[in-house]
Coordinates of C-alpha atoms in Angstrom, one line a residue:
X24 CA -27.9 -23.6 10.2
X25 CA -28.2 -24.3 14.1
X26 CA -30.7 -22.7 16.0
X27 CA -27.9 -20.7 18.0
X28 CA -25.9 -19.4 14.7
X29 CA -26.5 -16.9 12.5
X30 CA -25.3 -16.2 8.8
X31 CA -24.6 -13.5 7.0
X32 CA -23.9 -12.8 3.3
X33 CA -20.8 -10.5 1.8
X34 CA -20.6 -9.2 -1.9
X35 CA -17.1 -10.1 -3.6
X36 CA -15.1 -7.1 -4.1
X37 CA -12.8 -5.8 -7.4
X38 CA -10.9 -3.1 -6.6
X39 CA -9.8 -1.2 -10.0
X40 CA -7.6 1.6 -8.6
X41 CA -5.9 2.2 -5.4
X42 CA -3.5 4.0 -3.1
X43 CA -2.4 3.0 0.1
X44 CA -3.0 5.5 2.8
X45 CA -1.0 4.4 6.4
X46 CA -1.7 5.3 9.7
X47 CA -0.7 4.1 13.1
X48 CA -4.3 3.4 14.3
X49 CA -5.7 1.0 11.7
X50 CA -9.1 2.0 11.8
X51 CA -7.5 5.6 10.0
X52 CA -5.4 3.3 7.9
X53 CA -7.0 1.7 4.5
X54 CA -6.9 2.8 1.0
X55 CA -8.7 5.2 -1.5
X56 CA -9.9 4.1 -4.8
X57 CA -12.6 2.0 -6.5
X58 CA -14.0 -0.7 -8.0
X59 CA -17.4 -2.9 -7.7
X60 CA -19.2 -4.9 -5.6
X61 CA -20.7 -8.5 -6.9
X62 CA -23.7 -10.5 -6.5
X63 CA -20.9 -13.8 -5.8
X64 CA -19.5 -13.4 -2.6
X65 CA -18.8 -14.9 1.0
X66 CA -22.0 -16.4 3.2
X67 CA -20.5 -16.9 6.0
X68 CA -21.9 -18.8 9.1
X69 CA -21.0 -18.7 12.8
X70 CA -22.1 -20.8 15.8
X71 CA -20.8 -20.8 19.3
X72 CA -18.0 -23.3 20.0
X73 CA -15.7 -24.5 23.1
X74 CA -12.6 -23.5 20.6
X75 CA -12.3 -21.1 17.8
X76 CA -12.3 -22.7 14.4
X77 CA -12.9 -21.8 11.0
X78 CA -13.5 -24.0 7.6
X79 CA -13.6 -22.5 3.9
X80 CA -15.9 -24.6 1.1
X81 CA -15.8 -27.4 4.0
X82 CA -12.0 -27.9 4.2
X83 CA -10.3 -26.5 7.3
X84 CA -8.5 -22.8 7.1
X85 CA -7.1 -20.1 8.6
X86 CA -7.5 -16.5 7.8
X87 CA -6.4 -14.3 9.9
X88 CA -8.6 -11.7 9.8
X89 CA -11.6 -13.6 10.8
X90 CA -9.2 -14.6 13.9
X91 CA -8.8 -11.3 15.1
X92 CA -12.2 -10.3 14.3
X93 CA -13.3 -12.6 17.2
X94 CA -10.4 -12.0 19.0
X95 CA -11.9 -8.1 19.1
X96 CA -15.4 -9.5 20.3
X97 CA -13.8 -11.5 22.7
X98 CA -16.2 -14.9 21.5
X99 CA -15.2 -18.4 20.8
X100 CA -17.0 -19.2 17.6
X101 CA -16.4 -21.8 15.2
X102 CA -16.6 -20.0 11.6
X103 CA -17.9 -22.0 8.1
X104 CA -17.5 -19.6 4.7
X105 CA -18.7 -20.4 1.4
X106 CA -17.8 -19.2 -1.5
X107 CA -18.1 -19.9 -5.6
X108 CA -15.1 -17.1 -5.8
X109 CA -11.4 -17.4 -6.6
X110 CA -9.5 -17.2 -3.5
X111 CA -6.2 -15.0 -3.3
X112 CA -7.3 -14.1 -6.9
X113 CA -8.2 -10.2 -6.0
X114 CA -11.9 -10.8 -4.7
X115 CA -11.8 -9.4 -1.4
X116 CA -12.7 -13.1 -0.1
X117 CA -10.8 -12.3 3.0
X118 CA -12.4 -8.9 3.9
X119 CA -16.0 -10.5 2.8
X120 CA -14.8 -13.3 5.3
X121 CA -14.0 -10.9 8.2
X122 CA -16.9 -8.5 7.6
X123 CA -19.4 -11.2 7.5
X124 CA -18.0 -13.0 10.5
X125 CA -18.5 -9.8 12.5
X126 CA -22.0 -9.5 11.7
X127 CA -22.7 -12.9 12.1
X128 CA -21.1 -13.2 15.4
X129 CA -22.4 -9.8 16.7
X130 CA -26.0 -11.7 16.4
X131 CA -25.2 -15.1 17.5
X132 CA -23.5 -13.7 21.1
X133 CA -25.3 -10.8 21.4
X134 CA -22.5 -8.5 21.4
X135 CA -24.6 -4.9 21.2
X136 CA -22.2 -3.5 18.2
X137 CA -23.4 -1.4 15.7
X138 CA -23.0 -1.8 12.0
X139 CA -20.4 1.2 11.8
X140 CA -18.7 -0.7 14.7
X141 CA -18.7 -4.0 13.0
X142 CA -17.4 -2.8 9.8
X143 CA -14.8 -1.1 11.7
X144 CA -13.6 -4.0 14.0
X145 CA -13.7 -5.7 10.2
X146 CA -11.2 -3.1 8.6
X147 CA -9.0 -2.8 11.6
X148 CA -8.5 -6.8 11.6
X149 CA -7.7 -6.7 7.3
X150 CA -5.0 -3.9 7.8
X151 CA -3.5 -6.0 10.6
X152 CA -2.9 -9.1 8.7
X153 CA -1.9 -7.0 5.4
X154 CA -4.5 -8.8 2.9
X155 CA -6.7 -5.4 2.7
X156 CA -7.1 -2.1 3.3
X157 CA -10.4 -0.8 1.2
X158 CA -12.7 -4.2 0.8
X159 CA -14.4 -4.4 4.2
X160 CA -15.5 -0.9 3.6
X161 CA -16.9 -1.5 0.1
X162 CA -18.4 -4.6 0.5
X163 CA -20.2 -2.8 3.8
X164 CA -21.7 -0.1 0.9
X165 CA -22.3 -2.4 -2.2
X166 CA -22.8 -0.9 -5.3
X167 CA -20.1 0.5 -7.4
X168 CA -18.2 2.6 -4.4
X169 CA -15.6 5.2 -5.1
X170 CA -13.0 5.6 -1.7
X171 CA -13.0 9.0 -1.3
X172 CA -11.3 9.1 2.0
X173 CA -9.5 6.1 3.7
X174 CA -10.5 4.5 6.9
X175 CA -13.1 3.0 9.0
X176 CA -16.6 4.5 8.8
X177 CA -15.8 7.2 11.6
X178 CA -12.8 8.4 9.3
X179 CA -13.9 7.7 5.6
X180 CA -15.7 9.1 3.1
X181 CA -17.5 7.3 0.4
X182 CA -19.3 7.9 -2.8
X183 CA -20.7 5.7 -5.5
X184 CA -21.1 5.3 -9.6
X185 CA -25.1 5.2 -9.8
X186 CA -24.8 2.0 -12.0
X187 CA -26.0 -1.5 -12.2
X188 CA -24.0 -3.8 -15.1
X189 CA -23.2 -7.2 -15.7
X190 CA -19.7 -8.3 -14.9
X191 CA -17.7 -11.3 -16.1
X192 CA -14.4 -12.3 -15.2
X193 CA -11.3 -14.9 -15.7
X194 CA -9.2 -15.9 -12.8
X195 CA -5.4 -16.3 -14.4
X196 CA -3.7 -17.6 -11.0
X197 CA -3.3 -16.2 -7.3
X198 CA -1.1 -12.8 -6.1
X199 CA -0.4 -11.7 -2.5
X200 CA -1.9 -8.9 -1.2
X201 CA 0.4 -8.7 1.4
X202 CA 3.4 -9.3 -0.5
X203 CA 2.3 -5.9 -2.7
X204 CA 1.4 -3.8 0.3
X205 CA 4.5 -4.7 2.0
X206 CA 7.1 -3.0 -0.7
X207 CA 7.2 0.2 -1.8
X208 CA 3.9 1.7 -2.7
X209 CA 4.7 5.2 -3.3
X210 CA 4.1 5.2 -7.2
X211 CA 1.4 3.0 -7.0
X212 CA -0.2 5.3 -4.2
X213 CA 0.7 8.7 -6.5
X214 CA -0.9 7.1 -9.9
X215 CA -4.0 6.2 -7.6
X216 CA -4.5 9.6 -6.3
X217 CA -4.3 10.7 -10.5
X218 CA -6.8 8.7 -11.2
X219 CA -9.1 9.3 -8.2
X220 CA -9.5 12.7 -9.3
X221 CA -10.6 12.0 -13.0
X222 CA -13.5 9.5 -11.8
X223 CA -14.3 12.3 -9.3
X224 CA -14.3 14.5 -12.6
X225 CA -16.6 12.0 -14.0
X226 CA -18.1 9.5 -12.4
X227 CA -19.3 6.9 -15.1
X228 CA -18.7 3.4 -15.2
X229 CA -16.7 3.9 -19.2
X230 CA -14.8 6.4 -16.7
X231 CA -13.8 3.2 -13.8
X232 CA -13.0 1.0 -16.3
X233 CA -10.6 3.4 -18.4
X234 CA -8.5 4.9 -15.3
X235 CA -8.3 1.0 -14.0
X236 CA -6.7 0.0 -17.4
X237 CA -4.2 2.9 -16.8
X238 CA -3.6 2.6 -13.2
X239 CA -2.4 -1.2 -13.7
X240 CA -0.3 0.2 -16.4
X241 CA 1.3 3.2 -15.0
X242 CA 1.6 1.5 -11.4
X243 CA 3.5 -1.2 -13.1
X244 CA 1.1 -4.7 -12.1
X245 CA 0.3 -5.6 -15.5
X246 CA 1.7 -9.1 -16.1
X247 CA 2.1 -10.1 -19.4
X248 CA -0.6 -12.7 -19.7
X249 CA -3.4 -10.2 -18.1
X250 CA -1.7 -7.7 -20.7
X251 CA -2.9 -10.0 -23.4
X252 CA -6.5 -10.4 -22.3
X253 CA -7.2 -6.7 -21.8
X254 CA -5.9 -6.1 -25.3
X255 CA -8.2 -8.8 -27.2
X256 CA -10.9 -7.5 -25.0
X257 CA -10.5 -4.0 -26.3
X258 CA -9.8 -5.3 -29.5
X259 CA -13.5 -6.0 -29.8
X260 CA -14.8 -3.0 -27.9
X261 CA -14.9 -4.3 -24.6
X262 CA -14.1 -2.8 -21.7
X263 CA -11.9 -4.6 -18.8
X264 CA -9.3 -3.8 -16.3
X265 CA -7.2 -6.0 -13.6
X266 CA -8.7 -6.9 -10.3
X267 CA -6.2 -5.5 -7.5
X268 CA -4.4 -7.3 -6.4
X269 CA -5.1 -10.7 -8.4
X270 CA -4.2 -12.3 -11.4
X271 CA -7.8 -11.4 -13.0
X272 CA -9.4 -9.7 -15.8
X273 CA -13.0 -8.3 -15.0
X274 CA -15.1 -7.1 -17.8
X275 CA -18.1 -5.2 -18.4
X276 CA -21.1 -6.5 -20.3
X277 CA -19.7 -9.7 -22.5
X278 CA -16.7 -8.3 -23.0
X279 CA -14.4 -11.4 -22.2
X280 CA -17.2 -13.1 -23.8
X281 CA -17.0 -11.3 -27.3
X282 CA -13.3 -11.9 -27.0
X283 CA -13.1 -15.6 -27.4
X284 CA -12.7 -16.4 -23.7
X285 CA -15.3 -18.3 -20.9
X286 CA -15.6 -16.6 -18.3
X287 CA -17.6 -16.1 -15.0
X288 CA -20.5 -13.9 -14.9
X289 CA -22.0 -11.8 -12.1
X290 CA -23.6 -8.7 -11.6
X291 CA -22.9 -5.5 -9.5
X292 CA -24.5 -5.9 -6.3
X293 CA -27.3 -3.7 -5.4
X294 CA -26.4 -3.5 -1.4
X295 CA -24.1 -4.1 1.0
X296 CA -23.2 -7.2 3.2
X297 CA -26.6 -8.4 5.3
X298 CA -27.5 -10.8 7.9
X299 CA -29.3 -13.7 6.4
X300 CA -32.9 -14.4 8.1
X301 CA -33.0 -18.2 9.7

C-alpha cells in the first residue's frame, strides 16, 4: 500500500432468503431478507490515479458498481480488489467491492462522508447496475443480519441472529444476479415475505437455515445439482441452503463435510466492513 491509498476490508455475503422491494430512488430500493456475513471477503485498495481503473486478483475488470461509486464521489481513483471468494457465485463480491471502495476512497481523498453515507452511495450504485439489492447493507452490519426493512440506512431497518458458527461452502458454477432481478420476481418476493416472518417468529440460526431450504424450493431456484447436495447434506443431519443468487450450497458446522464433499470453510463474521490501518 502507497502512502496516499488506503484499504479497506469487506465480509462476503450469503443471502438465504429474499424479496425484492423497488422504488424509483435507489437508496429506498433494495431487498428484505437474510443470510450471513463471512470472515472471506473483499480487501479492497484505492490510490489516486490520472484515470479511473480497477483490477480484481491482479487481472484487469470492470464492475460497475465500483464505477459509479467513484462517479458519486466525483474522484479518479485507480481500484485493486482481492479476494479468495467465488465470483458471480452468490458472494456479494460486487457489493463487498463497491462498499469497500467507498470507504477506501472516502479516506484516500478526504471526501467528509459518513459511514451511513458511504454505505448508502454503496447501495444506490448495486441497484443501479442490478447485481444487488441487500449485500452492501449486510456486509455494512456483519453478523448474521435479518433485512427487516429495504433500503439505504436512512430507510432500512435491520436486526440480527445473535450467533457465531462455522460455515463451509461448495461453489457449483456462476448465476446472474441481474439476469434473476430482471424477470418476474413476484413469487419469489411473496415466498420471501413468508418466510421473513417465521425467522422474525424465531430468530435462530436452525430457523435461517430451514426457511432458506424452503424459500429456494418454493421460489423455484433450486437446480438440480444444488438439489442433490442439500439432500446428502440433510441426509447426514446437516443443515445447508443455496446462496442467492449463485450456484452454491453453504452449510453450517461440517455439514458438507460429513456429507462426502470438500468444501471451503469460513466463519460468520463478527463485524462489519472496516478501514484497514496502514
Amino acid at each position: 500500500m502507497t502512502d496516499d491509498s488506503s484499504r479497506a476490508f469487506v465480509p462476503g455475503h450469503v443471502t438465504g432468503f429474499f424479496s425484492v422491494h423497488e422504488a424509483d430512488d435507489p437508496e429506498q430500493a433494495g431487498s428484505r431478507g437474510a443470510g450471513l456475513t463471512l470472515s472471506e471477503g473483499v480487501t479492497v485498495e484505492v490510490e489516486p490515479a490520472a484515470e479511473t481503473g480497477m483490477q480484481l486478483n491482479d487481472e484487469p475488470a470492470a464492475i460497475e458498481a465500483v464505477t459509479r461509486v467513484l462517479e458519486e464521489l466525483d474522484v479518479d481513483a485507480y481500484v485493486r480488489a482481492e479476494t479468495d471468494l467465488p465470483v458471480g457465485a452468490g458472494f456479494g463480491v460486487s457489493g463487498a467491492a463497491a462498499l469497500g471502495t467507498t470507504l477506501a476512497a472516502n479516506r484516500t481523498f478526504d471526501c467528509g462522508r459518513s459511514e451511513n453515507e458511504l454505505v448508502a452511495v454503496a447501495h444506490a450504485a448495486e441497484v443501479h447496475a442490478g447485481t444487488g439489492l441487500g449485500d452492501v447493507v449486510a456486509q455494512a452490519r456483519g453478523g448474521v443480519p435479518i433485512r427487516l426493512d429495504p433500503g439505504a440506512p436512512e430507510y432500512n431497518r435491520l436486526d440480527g441472529v445473535p450467533e457465531r458458527t462455522r460455515v463451509e461452502y461448495l461453489t457449483l458454477g456462476e448465476r446472474s444476479t441481474s439476469a434473476v432481478l430482471s424477470g418476474n420476481t413476484d413469487r419469489l418476493s411473496e415466498v420471501g415475505v413468508d418466510k421473513l416472518v417465521r425467522l422474525v417468529e424465531e430468530p435462530t440460526l436452525a430457523t435461517l437455515m430451514a426457511v432458506s431450504r424452503e424459500f429456494a424450493s418454493e421460489a423455484d431456484l433450486l437446480t438440480s445439482e444444488v438439489e442433490s447436495v442439500l439432500s446428502e447434506v440433510e441426509a447426514v443431519g446437516g443443515e445447508a441452503a443455496m446462496a442467492m443468487l449463485g450456484e452454491t450450497v453453504f452449510a453450517l458446522g461440517n455439514g458438507l463435510s460429513r456429507a462426502g464433499y470438500d468444501p471451503e470453510t469460513c466463519e460468520t463474521h463478527p463485524a462489519g466492513a472496516t478501514l484497514q490501518m496502514d
